[in-house]
Tab-separated table of C-alpha atoms in Angstrom:
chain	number	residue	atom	x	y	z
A	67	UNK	CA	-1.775	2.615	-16.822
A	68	UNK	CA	1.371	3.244	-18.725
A	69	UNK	CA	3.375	3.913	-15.755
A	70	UNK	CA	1.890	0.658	-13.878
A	71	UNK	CA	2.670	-1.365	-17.451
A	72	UNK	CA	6.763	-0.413	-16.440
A	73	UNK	CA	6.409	-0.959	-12.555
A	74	UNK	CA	4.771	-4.830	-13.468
A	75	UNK	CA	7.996	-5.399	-16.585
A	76	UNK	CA	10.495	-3.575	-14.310
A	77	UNK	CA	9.843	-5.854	-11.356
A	78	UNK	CA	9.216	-8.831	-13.392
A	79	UNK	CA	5.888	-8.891	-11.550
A	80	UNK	CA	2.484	-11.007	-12.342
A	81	UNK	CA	-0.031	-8.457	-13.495
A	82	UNK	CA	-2.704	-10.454	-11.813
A	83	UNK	CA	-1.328	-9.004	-8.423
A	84	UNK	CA	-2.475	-5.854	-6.739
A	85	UNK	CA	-0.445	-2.538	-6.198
A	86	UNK	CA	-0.665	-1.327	-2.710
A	87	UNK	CA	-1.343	2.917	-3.304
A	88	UNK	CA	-0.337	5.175	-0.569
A	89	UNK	CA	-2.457	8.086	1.057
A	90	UNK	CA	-1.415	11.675	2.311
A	91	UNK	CA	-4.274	11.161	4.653
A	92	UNK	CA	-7.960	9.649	4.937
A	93	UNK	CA	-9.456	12.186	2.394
A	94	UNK	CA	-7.289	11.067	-0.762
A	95	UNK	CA	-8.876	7.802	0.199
A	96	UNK	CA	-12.708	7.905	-1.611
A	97	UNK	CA	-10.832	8.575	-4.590
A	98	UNK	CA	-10.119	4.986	-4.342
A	99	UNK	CA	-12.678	3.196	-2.455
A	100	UNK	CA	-15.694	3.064	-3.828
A	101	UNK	CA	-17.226	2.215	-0.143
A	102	UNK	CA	-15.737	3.009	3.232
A	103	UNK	CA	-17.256	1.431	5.768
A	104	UNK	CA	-17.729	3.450	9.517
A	105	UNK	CA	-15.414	0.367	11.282
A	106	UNK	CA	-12.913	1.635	9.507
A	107	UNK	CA	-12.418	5.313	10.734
A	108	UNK	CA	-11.230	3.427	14.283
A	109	UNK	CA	-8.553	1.777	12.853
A	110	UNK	CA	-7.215	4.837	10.463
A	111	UNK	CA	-7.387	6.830	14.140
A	112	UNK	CA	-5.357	3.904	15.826
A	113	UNK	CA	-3.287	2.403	12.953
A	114	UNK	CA	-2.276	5.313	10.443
A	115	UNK	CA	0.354	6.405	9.548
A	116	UNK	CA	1.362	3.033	9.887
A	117	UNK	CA	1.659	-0.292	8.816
A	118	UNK	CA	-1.952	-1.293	8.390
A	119	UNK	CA	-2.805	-1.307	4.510
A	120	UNK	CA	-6.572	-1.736	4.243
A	121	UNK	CA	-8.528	-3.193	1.315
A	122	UNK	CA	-11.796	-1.370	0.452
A	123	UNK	CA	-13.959	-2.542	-3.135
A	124	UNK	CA	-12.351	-0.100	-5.318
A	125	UNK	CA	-14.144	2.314	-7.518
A	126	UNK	CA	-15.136	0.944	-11.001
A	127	UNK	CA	-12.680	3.457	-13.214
A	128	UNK	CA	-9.554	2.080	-11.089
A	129	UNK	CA	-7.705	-0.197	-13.670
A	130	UNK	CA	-7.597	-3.569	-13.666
A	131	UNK	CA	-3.648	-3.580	-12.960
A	132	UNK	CA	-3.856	-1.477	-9.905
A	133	UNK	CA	-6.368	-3.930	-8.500
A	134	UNK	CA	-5.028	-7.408	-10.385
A	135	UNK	CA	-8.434	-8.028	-11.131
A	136	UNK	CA	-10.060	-7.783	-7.555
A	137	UNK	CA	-12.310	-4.958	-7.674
A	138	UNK	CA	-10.258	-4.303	-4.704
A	139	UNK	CA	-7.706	-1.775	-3.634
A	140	UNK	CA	-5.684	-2.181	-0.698
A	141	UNK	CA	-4.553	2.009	0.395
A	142	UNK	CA	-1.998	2.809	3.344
A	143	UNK	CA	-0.433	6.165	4.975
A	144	UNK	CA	3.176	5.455	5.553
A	145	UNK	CA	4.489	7.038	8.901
A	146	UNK	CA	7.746	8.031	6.359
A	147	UNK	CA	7.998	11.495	6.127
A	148	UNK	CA	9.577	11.354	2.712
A	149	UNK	CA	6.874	8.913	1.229
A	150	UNK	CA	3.908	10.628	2.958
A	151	UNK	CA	5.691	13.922	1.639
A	152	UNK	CA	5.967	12.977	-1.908
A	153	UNK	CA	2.291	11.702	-1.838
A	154	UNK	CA	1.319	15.138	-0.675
A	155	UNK	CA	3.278	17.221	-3.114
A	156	UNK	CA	2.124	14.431	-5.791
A	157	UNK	CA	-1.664	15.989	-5.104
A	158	UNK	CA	-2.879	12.463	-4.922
A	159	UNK	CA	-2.371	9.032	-4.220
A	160	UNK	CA	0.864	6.811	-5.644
A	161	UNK	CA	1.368	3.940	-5.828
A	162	UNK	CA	3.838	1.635	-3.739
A	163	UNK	CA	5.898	-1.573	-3.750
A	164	UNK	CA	8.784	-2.976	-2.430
A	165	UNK	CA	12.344	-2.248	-3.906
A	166	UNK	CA	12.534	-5.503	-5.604
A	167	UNK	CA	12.054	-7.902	-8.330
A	168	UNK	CA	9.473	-10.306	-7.778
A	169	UNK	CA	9.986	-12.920	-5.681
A	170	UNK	CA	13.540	-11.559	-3.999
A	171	UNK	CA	14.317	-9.861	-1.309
A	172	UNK	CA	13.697	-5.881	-1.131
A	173	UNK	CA	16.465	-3.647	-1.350
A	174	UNK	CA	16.952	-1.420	1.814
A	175	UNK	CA	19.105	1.463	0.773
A	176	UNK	CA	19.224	3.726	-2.273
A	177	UNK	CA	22.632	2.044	-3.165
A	178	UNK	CA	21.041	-1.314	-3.128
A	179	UNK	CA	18.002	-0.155	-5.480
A	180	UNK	CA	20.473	1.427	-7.936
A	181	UNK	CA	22.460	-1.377	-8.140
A	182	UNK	CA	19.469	-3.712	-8.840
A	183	UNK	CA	17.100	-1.778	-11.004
A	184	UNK	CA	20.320	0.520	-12.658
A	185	UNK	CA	18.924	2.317	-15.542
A	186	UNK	CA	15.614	0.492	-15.342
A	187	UNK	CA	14.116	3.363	-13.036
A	188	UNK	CA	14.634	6.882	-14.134
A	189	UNK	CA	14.756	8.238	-10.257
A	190	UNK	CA	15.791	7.324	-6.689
A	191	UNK	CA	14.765	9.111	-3.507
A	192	UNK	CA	17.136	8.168	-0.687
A	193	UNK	CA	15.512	8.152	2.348
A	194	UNK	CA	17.890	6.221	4.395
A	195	UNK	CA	17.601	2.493	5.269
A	196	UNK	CA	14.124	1.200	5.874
A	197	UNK	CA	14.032	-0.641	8.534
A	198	UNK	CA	13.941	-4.270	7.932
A	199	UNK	CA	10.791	-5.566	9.407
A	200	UNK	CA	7.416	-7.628	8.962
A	201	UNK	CA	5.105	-6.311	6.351
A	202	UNK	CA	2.205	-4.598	6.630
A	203	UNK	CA	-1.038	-5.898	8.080
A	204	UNK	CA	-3.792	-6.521	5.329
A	205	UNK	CA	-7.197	-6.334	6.506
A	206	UNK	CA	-10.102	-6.462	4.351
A	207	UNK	CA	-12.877	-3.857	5.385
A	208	UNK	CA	-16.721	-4.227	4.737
A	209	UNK	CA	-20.091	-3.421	5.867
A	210	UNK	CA	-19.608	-7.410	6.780
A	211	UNK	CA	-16.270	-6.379	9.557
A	212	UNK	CA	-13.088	-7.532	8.707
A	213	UNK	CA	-10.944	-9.788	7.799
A	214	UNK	CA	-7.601	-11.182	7.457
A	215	UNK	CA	-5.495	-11.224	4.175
A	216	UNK	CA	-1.874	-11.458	5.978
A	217	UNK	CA	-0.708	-10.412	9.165
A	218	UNK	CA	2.487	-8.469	9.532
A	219	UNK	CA	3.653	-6.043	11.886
A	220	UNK	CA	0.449	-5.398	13.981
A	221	UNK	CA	-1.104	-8.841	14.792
A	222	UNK	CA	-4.628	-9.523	13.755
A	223	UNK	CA	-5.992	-9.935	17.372
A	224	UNK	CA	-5.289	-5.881	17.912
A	225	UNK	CA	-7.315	-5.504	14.865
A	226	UNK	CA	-10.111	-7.735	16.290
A	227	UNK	CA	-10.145	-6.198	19.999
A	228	UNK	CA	-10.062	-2.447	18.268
A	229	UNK	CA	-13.116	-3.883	15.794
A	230	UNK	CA	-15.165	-5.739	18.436
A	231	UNK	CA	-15.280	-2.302	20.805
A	232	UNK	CA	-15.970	-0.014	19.084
């Protein structure tokens, strides 16, 4: 909790929002969730690593700040070799936000982060320029079927075709 206490003061970010966490893969992911429902093993085959973040009702011991008070937790794989790296060296899952303060635009190179977080963040891992595009989709998965929190980079009506065959 301490280290999501600095991410909320060094982004200047509302503590009543959630923290998207990153995956290795699909079995760091009932560490998290305290259900998984079966639709979504078709859309971890289609979607991950990718940008799909899926929200799942998280398991009661998750703090309050990773979930802003949901009882939610919204979980990704990155198709970034560093980030899905680090997560797997880590041993388990991190989490993940933009490079930014709340509210702003993200940073897109290491340069940028340094120069806007400076001695604020104790580390930088330079993986290049991320590639300045839509968010991630967020879906919300249960027993229920899905639904739409935003749409970003894969539109909702993939999600839905995907869903409604399988």
């Amino acid at each position: 909790e301490q280290a999501l206490e600095r991410l909320f003061t060094v982004k200047k970010r509302l503590r009543l929002k959630p923290v998207l966490v990153l995956l290795a893969g699909r079995e760091q992911l009932g560490l998290l969730a305290a259900e998984i429902p079966d639709i979504a093993g078709p859309l971890m085959d289609r979607f991950w690593p990718g940008p799909l973040t899926l929200v799942f009702p998280a398991r009661p011991e998750l703090p309050a700040l990773l979930t802003g008070g949901t009882a939610s937790v919204g979980v990704r794989q990155s198709p970034h070799p560093l980030a899905t790296g680090l997560v797997r060296a880590f041993g388990s899952p991190l989490t993940a936000t933009s490079a930014n303060r709340s509210g702003e635009a993200a940073a897109v190179t290491g340069g940028e982060v340094r120069r806007l977080f400076g001695t604020e963040v104790d580390l930088v891992l330079d993986g290049g320029a991320t590639p300045g595009r839509a968010g991630s989709t967020l879906i919300a998965v249960t027993r229920q079927g899905v639904r739409r929190i935003r749409e970003g980079c894969i539109p909702f009506r993939e999600i839905e075709r995907l869903v409604n065959t399988t």
